[in-house]
Amino acid sequence: MGGILVIGSYNRDTVLRLARFPAPGETLTALGMAEFHGGKGSNQAVAAARAGGRVALITAIGDDASGQAARALWAVEGIEAQAVQTARAPTGAATILLDAAGENQIIIIPGANAELALLPGFTPSADIAVALAQLETPQAVTAALFRALPGTRRILNVAPAAPILPELLATTDILVLNETEAAILAQREAEPAALALALAAETMREVIVTAGAAGAFWARPDGIVIDAAPPRVMVADTTGAGDAFLGAFAAFSAEGFAPEKILRLAVTAGALACTQQGAVPSLPHRAAIMALAGRI
Ligand code: RIB
């Protein structure tokens, strides 16, 4: 089984639990506050490792307590972090508003993530099967690393939604977005399968659109779509559900599973991640994914 290289962010997440989101100009009192590890890159690396992948992470952290806590997390999760960079800026941070229905609103402060650089002399290991990145770190760095990895499956999670640099799109094999991000990129509202098809035709790349309880839709530029529905779960917090999907998708892709099975396992991982509060605490382990997917 080949390894997985994740290129992306680490953030320290502060979660504010609310009865509902505030209106513009309104002041609300939070029901509670908690801190967690976060950042889409680190979350997806942890998710891939817990799903059974052999994972290396390229990210940037500050020379501070949050950065030290991040290194401790990666050691516990068995993630290779030798290529992690220490930047001059503080470790990235995110403030997450969580309402009573488990929906969230996220504001990120990029910090060190914005300083991730292509270090001279760094060569990705030869046995990488899957490379996975998001848009919380500089796109040009991801593009250069993807370019150095021909023959691997290069997956770009278009989150947060933003225009994709042409050189990054040119080196990407699969784009993964949630339905909100897909609507922003496609500049129109539509059903998730239609958005996946439209974006696949426009980009000439495979495109997966995730749609929460409605499942995920994987479209190819030739018009073929496969889909998978997740198991029903009690939703406590949707934060990290997309990261669980991406990490599991990368891990099961690296194992060479068939597309239908990869998608079913990935939506199951995403559903499991909704059942607990916080991104990292909710990322499921392989046994839980397999057990629940076997029942659907
Ligand atoms: O996908 C969830 C993540 O988005 C959070 O952990 C937050 O840090 C932001 O990166």
mmCIF file of C-alpha atoms and ligand atoms in Angstrom:
data_model
loop_
_atom_site.group_PDB
_atom_site.id
_atom_site.type_symbol
_atom_site.label_atom_id
_atom_site.label_comp_id
_atom_site.label_asym_id
_atom_site.label_seq_id
_atom_site.Cartn_x
_atom_site.Cartn_y
_atom_site.Cartn_z
ATOM 1 C CA MET A 1 0.000 0.000 0.000
ATOM 2 C CA GLY A 2 1.426 3.406 -0.991
ATOM 3 C CA GLY A 3 1.653 6.341 1.389
ATOM 4 C CA ILE A 4 -0.376 9.536 1.590
ATOM 5 C CA LEU A 5 1.153 13.019 1.518
ATOM 6 C CA VAL A 6 -1.064 15.738 3.003
ATOM 7 C CA ILE A 7 -0.198 19.367 2.270
ATOM 8 C CA GLY A 8 -2.238 21.802 4.341
ATOM 9 C CA SER A 9 -3.043 23.826 7.409
ATOM 10 C CA TYR A 10 -2.962 23.375 11.139
ATOM 11 C CA ASN A 11 -5.209 25.619 13.266
ATOM 12 C CA ARG A 12 -5.980 25.832 16.948
ATOM 13 C CA ASP A 13 -9.808 25.782 16.998
ATOM 14 C CA THR A 14 -11.840 27.716 19.574
ATOM 15 C CA VAL A 15 -15.422 26.478 19.470
ATOM 16 C CA LEU A 16 -18.212 28.681 20.854
ATOM 17 C CA ARG A 17 -21.411 26.738 21.471
ATOM 18 C CA LEU A 18 -24.530 28.865 20.821
ATOM 19 C CA ALA A 19 -28.297 28.366 20.882
ATOM 20 C CA ARG A 20 -28.336 30.056 17.449
ATOM 21 C CA PHE A 21 -26.081 32.169 15.254
ATOM 22 C CA PRO A 22 -26.061 35.944 15.943
ATOM 23 C CA ALA A 23 -27.686 38.367 13.511
ATOM 24 C CA PRO A 24 -25.451 41.182 12.151
ATOM 25 C CA GLY A 25 -24.886 43.710 14.954
ATOM 26 C CA GLU A 26 -26.302 41.391 17.637
ATOM 27 C CA THR A 27 -24.452 40.329 20.821
ATOM 28 C CA LEU A 28 -25.087 36.798 22.141
ATOM 29 C CA THR A 29 -23.924 34.854 25.193
ATOM 30 C CA ALA A 30 -22.236 31.531 24.409
ATOM 31 C CA LEU A 31 -23.444 28.354 26.140
ATOM 32 C CA GLY A 32 -19.863 27.078 26.350
ATOM 33 C CA MET A 33 -16.373 27.244 24.884
ATOM 34 C CA ALA A 34 -13.810 24.548 24.095
ATOM 35 C CA GLU A 35 -10.459 24.314 22.296
ATOM 36 C CA PHE A 36 -9.483 21.587 19.837
ATOM 37 C CA HIS A 37 -6.833 20.734 17.281
ATOM 38 C CA GLY A 38 -8.005 21.792 13.829
ATOM 39 C CA GLY A 39 -7.031 23.004 10.387
ATOM 40 C CA LYS A 40 -8.194 21.154 7.313
ATOM 41 C CA GLY A 41 -4.739 19.792 6.454
ATOM 42 C CA SER A 42 -3.984 18.380 9.884
ATOM 43 C CA ASN A 43 -7.564 17.125 10.333
ATOM 44 C CA GLN A 44 -7.411 15.265 7.016
ATOM 45 C CA ALA A 45 -3.995 13.816 7.877
ATOM 46 C CA VAL A 46 -5.371 12.515 11.200
ATOM 47 C CA ALA A 47 -8.483 11.157 9.467
ATOM 48 C CA ALA A 48 -6.370 9.319 6.888
ATOM 49 C CA ALA A 49 -4.103 7.848 9.566
ATOM 50 C CA ARG A 50 -7.076 6.696 11.662
ATOM 51 C CA ALA A 51 -8.589 5.091 8.542
ATOM 52 C CA GLY A 52 -5.429 3.010 8.189
ATOM 53 C CA GLY A 53 -3.233 5.162 5.931
ATOM 54 C CA ARG A 54 0.513 5.759 6.200
ATOM 55 C CA VAL A 55 0.588 9.546 6.319
ATOM 56 C CA ALA A 56 3.184 12.317 6.009
ATOM 57 C CA LEU A 57 2.202 15.957 6.561
ATOM 58 C CA ILE A 58 3.611 19.191 5.153
ATOM 59 C CA THR A 59 2.355 22.218 7.063
ATOM 60 C CA ALA A 60 3.642 25.298 8.886
ATOM 61 C CA ILE A 61 3.210 26.157 12.556
ATOM 62 C CA GLY A 62 4.454 28.957 14.801
ATOM 63 C CA ASP A 63 7.160 28.748 17.464
ATOM 64 C CA ASP A 64 4.535 28.699 20.222
ATOM 65 C CA ALA A 65 2.461 26.495 22.521
ATOM 66 C CA SER A 66 -0.131 25.702 19.830
ATOM 67 C CA GLY A 67 2.642 24.544 17.487
ATOM 68 C CA GLN A 68 4.078 22.292 20.195
ATOM 69 C CA ALA A 69 0.636 20.831 20.874
ATOM 70 C CA ALA A 70 0.262 20.122 17.149
ATOM 71 C CA ARG A 71 3.554 18.198 17.044
ATOM 72 C CA ALA A 72 2.394 16.138 20.032
ATOM 73 C CA LEU A 73 -0.861 15.322 18.213
ATOM 74 C CA TRP A 74 0.939 14.113 15.075
ATOM 75 C CA ALA A 75 3.285 11.943 17.186
ATOM 76 C CA VAL A 76 0.316 10.297 18.920
ATOM 77 C CA GLU A 77 -1.480 9.728 15.600
ATOM 78 C CA GLY A 78 1.609 8.203 13.941
ATOM 79 C CA ILE A 79 1.869 10.954 11.317
ATOM 80 C CA GLU A 80 5.304 11.658 9.848
ATOM 81 C CA ALA A 81 5.939 15.364 10.481
ATOM 82 C CA GLN A 82 9.583 15.752 9.492
ATOM 83 C CA ALA A 83 8.698 18.226 6.722
ATOM 84 C CA VAL A 84 6.660 20.464 9.047
ATOM 85 C CA GLN A 85 7.989 24.025 8.921
ATOM 86 C CA THR A 86 8.295 26.491 11.804
ATOM 87 C CA ALA A 87 7.278 29.940 10.545
ATOM 88 C CA ARG A 88 7.802 33.426 12.008
ATOM 89 C CA ALA A 89 4.053 33.979 12.290
ATOM 90 C CA PRO A 90 2.023 32.420 15.115
ATOM 91 C CA THR A 91 0.272 29.089 14.604
ATOM 92 C CA GLY A 92 -2.985 29.397 12.644
ATOM 93 C CA ALA A 93 -6.227 29.732 14.572
ATOM 94 C CA ALA A 94 -9.927 29.336 13.914
ATOM 95 C CA THR A 95 -13.024 30.550 15.730
ATOM 96 C CA ILE A 96 -15.962 28.229 15.183
ATOM 97 C CA LEU A 97 -19.556 29.142 16.016
ATOM 98 C CA LEU A 98 -21.622 26.016 16.619
ATOM 99 C CA ASP A 99 -25.427 26.244 16.803
ATOM 100 C CA ALA A 100 -27.888 23.889 18.510
ATOM 101 C CA ALA A 101 -28.436 21.926 15.258
ATOM 102 C CA GLY A 102 -24.712 21.154 14.994
ATOM 103 C CA GLU A 103 -24.164 23.525 12.048
ATOM 104 C CA ASN A 104 -21.131 25.786 12.124
ATOM 105 C CA GLN A 105 -19.668 29.058 10.906
ATOM 106 C CA ILE A 106 -15.865 29.214 10.780
ATOM 107 C CA ILE A 107 -13.472 32.171 10.684
ATOM 108 C CA ILE A 108 -9.786 31.343 10.178
ATOM 109 C CA ILE A 109 -6.729 33.423 11.030
ATOM 110 C CA PRO A 110 -4.076 31.891 8.715
ATOM 111 C CA GLY A 111 -0.924 32.858 10.689
ATOM 112 C CA ALA A 112 1.871 30.380 9.911
ATOM 113 C CA ASN A 113 -0.239 28.576 7.297
ATOM 114 C CA ALA A 114 0.158 31.547 4.944
ATOM 115 C CA GLU A 115 3.959 31.221 5.228
ATOM 116 C CA LEU A 116 4.165 27.585 4.088
ATOM 117 C CA ALA A 117 7.005 27.537 1.555
ATOM 118 C CA LEU A 118 8.577 25.183 -0.917
ATOM 119 C CA LEU A 119 11.837 24.326 0.839
ATOM 120 C CA PRO A 120 14.848 23.826 -1.441
ATOM 121 C CA GLY A 121 16.009 20.228 -1.560
ATOM 122 C CA PHE A 122 12.707 18.721 -0.406
ATOM 123 C CA THR A 123 11.818 15.683 -2.515
ATOM 124 C CA PRO A 124 8.614 13.755 -1.829
ATOM 125 C CA SER A 125 9.212 10.073 -1.099
ATOM 126 C CA ALA A 126 8.880 7.718 -4.067
ATOM 127 C CA ASP A 127 6.161 5.494 -2.623
ATOM 128 C CA ILE A 128 3.376 8.086 -2.322
ATOM 129 C CA ALA A 129 0.100 6.844 -3.824
ATOM 130 C CA VAL A 130 -2.104 9.795 -2.903
ATOM 131 C CA ALA A 131 -1.406 13.501 -2.385
ATOM 132 C CA LEU A 132 -4.098 15.545 -0.672
ATOM 133 C CA ALA A 133 -4.357 19.317 -0.228
ATOM 134 C CA GLN A 134 -6.838 22.098 0.537
ATOM 135 C CA LEU A 135 -6.879 25.882 0.086
ATOM 136 C CA GLU A 136 -5.819 27.067 3.570
ATOM 137 C CA THR A 137 -2.140 27.117 2.518
ATOM 138 C CA PRO A 138 -0.558 28.814 -0.547
ATOM 139 C CA GLN A 139 -1.814 27.290 -3.790
ATOM 140 C CA ALA A 140 1.525 27.797 -5.584
ATOM 141 C CA VAL A 141 3.290 25.535 -3.054
ATOM 142 C CA THR A 142 0.664 22.811 -3.499
ATOM 143 C CA ALA A 143 0.937 23.138 -7.295
ATOM 144 C CA ALA A 144 4.718 22.681 -7.176
ATOM 145 C CA LEU A 145 4.434 19.612 -4.926
ATOM 146 C CA PHE A 146 1.634 18.110 -7.035
ATOM 147 C CA ARG A 147 3.808 18.690 -10.128
ATOM 148 C CA ALA A 148 6.596 16.712 -8.442
ATOM 149 C CA LEU A 149 4.205 13.770 -7.935
ATOM 150 C CA PRO A 150 3.069 12.585 -11.366
ATOM 151 C CA GLY A 151 1.466 9.148 -11.260
ATOM 152 C CA THR A 152 -0.010 9.655 -7.795
ATOM 153 C CA ARG A 153 -3.704 10.420 -7.245
ATOM 154 C CA ARG A 154 -3.653 14.165 -6.502
ATOM 155 C CA ILE A 155 -6.753 15.313 -4.664
ATOM 156 C CA LEU A 156 -7.639 18.960 -4.057
ATOM 157 C CA ASN A 157 -10.271 19.826 -1.470
ATOM 158 C CA VAL A 158 -11.488 23.206 -2.720
ATOM 159 C CA ALA A 159 -12.027 24.553 0.801
ATOM 160 C CA PRO A 160 -12.409 27.338 1.687
ATOM 161 C CA ALA A 161 -13.944 27.991 -1.745
ATOM 162 C CA ALA A 162 -11.701 30.190 -3.900
ATOM 163 C CA PRO A 163 -10.646 30.426 -7.542
ATOM 164 C CA ILE A 164 -8.070 27.717 -8.300
ATOM 165 C CA LEU A 165 -4.723 28.770 -9.830
ATOM 166 C CA PRO A 166 -4.419 27.349 -13.371
ATOM 167 C CA GLU A 167 -1.123 25.611 -12.469
ATOM 168 C CA LEU A 168 -2.792 23.902 -9.515
ATOM 169 C CA LEU A 169 -5.803 22.753 -11.520
ATOM 170 C CA ALA A 170 -3.448 21.447 -14.214
ATOM 171 C CA THR A 171 -1.707 19.165 -11.692
ATOM 172 C CA THR A 172 -4.871 17.986 -9.879
ATOM 173 C CA ASP A 173 -6.715 14.734 -10.660
ATOM 174 C CA ILE A 174 -9.783 14.988 -8.398
ATOM 175 C CA LEU A 175 -11.539 18.059 -6.958
ATOM 176 C CA VAL A 176 -13.624 17.564 -3.802
ATOM 177 C CA LEU A 177 -16.074 20.220 -2.570
ATOM 178 C CA ASN A 178 -19.150 20.462 -0.421
ATOM 179 C CA GLU A 179 -22.346 21.698 -2.067
ATOM 180 C CA THR A 180 -21.872 25.275 -0.822
ATOM 181 C CA GLU A 181 -18.334 25.421 -2.201
ATOM 182 C CA ALA A 182 -19.483 23.787 -5.445
ATOM 183 C CA ALA A 183 -22.224 26.400 -5.913
ATOM 184 C CA ILE A 184 -19.676 29.183 -5.357
ATOM 185 C CA LEU A 185 -17.266 27.667 -7.890
ATOM 186 C CA ALA A 186 -20.008 26.944 -10.441
ATOM 187 C CA GLN A 187 -21.561 30.390 -9.769
ATOM 188 C CA ARG A 188 -25.056 28.877 -9.591
ATOM 189 C CA GLU A 189 -27.298 26.815 -7.314
ATOM 190 C CA ALA A 190 -28.185 23.273 -8.465
ATOM 191 C CA GLU A 191 -28.560 19.711 -7.185
ATOM 192 C CA PRO A 192 -25.205 18.269 -6.007
ATOM 193 C CA ALA A 193 -25.008 15.686 -8.825
ATOM 194 C CA ALA A 194 -25.652 18.413 -11.409
ATOM 195 C CA LEU A 195 -22.987 20.626 -9.821
ATOM 196 C CA ALA A 196 -20.483 17.730 -9.882
ATOM 197 C CA LEU A 197 -21.224 17.070 -13.563
ATOM 198 C CA ALA A 198 -21.030 20.745 -14.524
ATOM 199 C CA LEU A 199 -17.719 21.281 -12.708
ATOM 200 C CA ALA A 200 -16.256 18.059 -14.147
ATOM 201 C CA ALA A 201 -17.168 19.183 -17.669
ATOM 202 C CA GLU A 202 -15.798 22.682 -17.033
ATOM 203 C CA THR A 203 -12.499 21.645 -15.412
ATOM 204 C CA MET A 204 -11.987 18.332 -17.264
ATOM 205 C CA ARG A 205 -11.216 16.799 -13.869
ATOM 206 C CA GLU A 206 -13.038 14.251 -11.744
ATOM 207 C CA VAL A 207 -15.227 16.139 -9.254
ATOM 208 C CA ILE A 208 -16.817 14.935 -6.026
ATOM 209 C CA VAL A 209 -19.539 17.035 -4.411
ATOM 210 C CA THR A 210 -20.430 16.132 -0.828
ATOM 211 C CA ALA A 211 -23.923 17.007 0.362
ATOM 212 C CA GLY A 212 -24.201 16.005 4.034
ATOM 213 C CA ALA A 213 -27.097 13.616 4.676
ATOM 214 C CA ALA A 214 -27.799 13.474 0.909
ATOM 215 C CA GLY A 215 -24.457 11.729 0.353
ATOM 216 C CA ALA A 216 -21.686 12.298 -2.173
ATOM 217 C CA PHE A 217 -21.626 12.438 -5.988
ATOM 218 C CA TRP A 218 -18.487 11.580 -7.981
ATOM 219 C CA ALA A 219 -18.604 12.804 -11.585
ATOM 220 C CA ARG A 220 -16.168 12.201 -14.426
ATOM 221 C CA PRO A 221 -15.764 14.591 -17.350
ATOM 222 C CA ASP A 222 -17.338 11.939 -19.627
ATOM 223 C CA GLY A 223 -20.608 12.249 -17.673
ATOM 224 C CA ILE A 224 -20.452 9.075 -15.548
ATOM 225 C CA VAL A 225 -21.593 9.708 -11.936
ATOM 226 C CA ILE A 226 -21.459 7.363 -8.960
ATOM 227 C CA ASP A 227 -23.025 8.210 -5.647
ATOM 228 C CA ALA A 228 -23.174 6.943 -2.079
ATOM 229 C CA ALA A 229 -25.615 7.661 0.751
ATOM 230 C CA PRO A 230 -24.357 7.893 4.341
ATOM 231 C CA PRO A 231 -25.837 6.069 7.325
ATOM 232 C CA ARG A 232 -28.252 8.082 9.479
ATOM 233 C CA VAL A 233 -26.633 9.430 12.645
ATOM 234 C CA MET A 234 -27.479 11.805 15.500
ATOM 235 C CA VAL A 235 -25.733 15.076 14.604
ATOM 236 C CA ALA A 236 -23.818 16.793 17.428
ATOM 237 C CA ASP A 237 -21.366 18.888 15.367
ATOM 238 C CA THR A 238 -20.701 18.838 11.629
ATOM 239 C CA THR A 239 -17.210 20.379 12.064
ATOM 240 C CA GLY A 240 -14.629 18.021 10.557
ATOM 241 C CA ALA A 241 -17.144 15.894 8.640
ATOM 242 C CA GLY A 242 -15.637 16.974 5.332
ATOM 243 C CA ASP A 243 -12.145 16.322 6.680
ATOM 244 C CA ALA A 244 -13.170 12.816 7.798
ATOM 245 C CA PHE A 245 -14.542 12.182 4.287
ATOM 246 C CA LEU A 246 -11.318 13.406 2.622
ATOM 247 C CA GLY A 247 -8.995 11.506 4.955
ATOM 248 C CA ALA A 248 -10.896 8.247 4.555
ATOM 249 C CA PHE A 249 -11.152 8.812 0.792
ATOM 250 C CA ALA A 250 -7.361 9.207 0.606
ATOM 251 C CA ALA A 251 -6.655 6.173 2.803
ATOM 252 C CA PHE A 252 -8.990 3.810 0.939
ATOM 253 C CA SER A 253 -7.796 5.157 -2.437
ATOM 254 C CA ALA A 254 -4.200 4.375 -1.414
ATOM 255 C CA GLU A 255 -5.346 0.805 -0.714
ATOM 256 C CA GLY A 256 -6.623 0.522 -4.284
ATOM 257 C CA PHE A 257 -10.289 -0.114 -3.415
ATOM 258 C CA ALA A 258 -12.960 0.224 -6.140
ATOM 259 C CA PRO A 259 -14.488 3.737 -6.504
ATOM 260 C CA GLU A 260 -17.936 2.664 -5.203
ATOM 261 C CA LYS A 261 -16.392 1.175 -2.060
ATOM 262 C CA ILE A 262 -14.111 4.179 -1.478
ATOM 263 C CA LEU A 263 -17.099 6.536 -1.716
ATOM 264 C CA ARG A 264 -19.271 4.426 0.613
ATOM 265 C CA LEU A 265 -16.520 4.224 3.243
ATOM 266 C CA ALA A 266 -15.775 7.944 2.937
ATOM 267 C CA VAL A 267 -19.421 9.040 3.436
ATOM 268 C CA THR A 268 -19.600 6.698 6.418
ATOM 269 C CA ALA A 269 -16.507 8.345 7.924
ATOM 270 C CA GLY A 270 -18.084 11.762 7.335
ATOM 271 C CA ALA A 271 -21.298 10.706 9.076
ATOM 272 C CA LEU A 272 -19.410 9.320 12.076
ATOM 273 C CA ALA A 273 -17.554 12.630 12.418
ATOM 274 C CA CYS A 274 -20.883 14.416 12.989
ATOM 275 C CA THR A 275 -21.650 12.432 16.134
ATOM 276 C CA GLN A 276 -19.170 14.191 18.463
ATOM 277 C CA GLN A 277 -18.127 17.772 19.153
ATOM 278 C CA GLY A 278 -14.813 19.115 17.803
ATOM 279 C CA ALA A 279 -12.956 18.207 14.632
ATOM 280 C CA VAL A 280 -10.179 15.862 15.782
ATOM 281 C CA PRO A 281 -12.065 14.095 18.622
ATOM 282 C CA SER A 282 -14.766 13.082 16.139
ATOM 283 C CA LEU A 283 -12.545 11.713 13.338
ATOM 284 C CA PRO A 284 -13.363 7.994 13.186
ATOM 285 C CA HIS A 285 -10.979 5.014 13.308
ATOM 286 C CA ARG A 286 -10.939 2.313 10.635
ATOM 287 C CA ALA A 287 -12.789 -0.283 12.726
ATOM 288 C CA ALA A 288 -15.731 2.055 13.328
ATOM 289 C CA ILE A 289 -15.924 3.009 9.635
ATOM 290 C CA MET A 290 -15.834 -0.609 8.486
ATOM 291 C CA ALA A 291 -18.377 -1.732 11.090
ATOM 292 C CA LEU A 292 -20.914 0.975 10.211
ATOM 293 C CA ALA A 293 -20.372 0.741 6.434
ATOM 294 C CA GLY A 294 -20.963 -3.005 6.651
ATOM 295 C CA ARG A 295 -24.431 -2.312 8.018
ATOM 296 C CA ILE A 296 -25.577 0.031 5.206
HETATM 297 O O1 RIB B 1 -12.824 21.646 8.354
HETATM 298 C C1 RIB B 1 -12.847 22.103 9.676
HETATM 299 C C2 RIB B 1 -11.657 22.982 9.926
HETATM 300 O O2 RIB B 1 -11.745 24.149 9.142
HETATM 301 C C3 RIB B 1 -11.514 23.449 11.347
HETATM 302 O O3 RIB B 1 -10.774 22.565 12.135
HETATM 303 C C4 RIB B 1 -10.893 24.846 11.194
HETATM 304 O O4 RIB B 1 -9.630 24.953 11.755
HETATM 305 C C5 RIB B 1 -10.872 25.125 9.696
HETATM 306 O O5 RIB B 1 -9.649 24.888 9.129
#
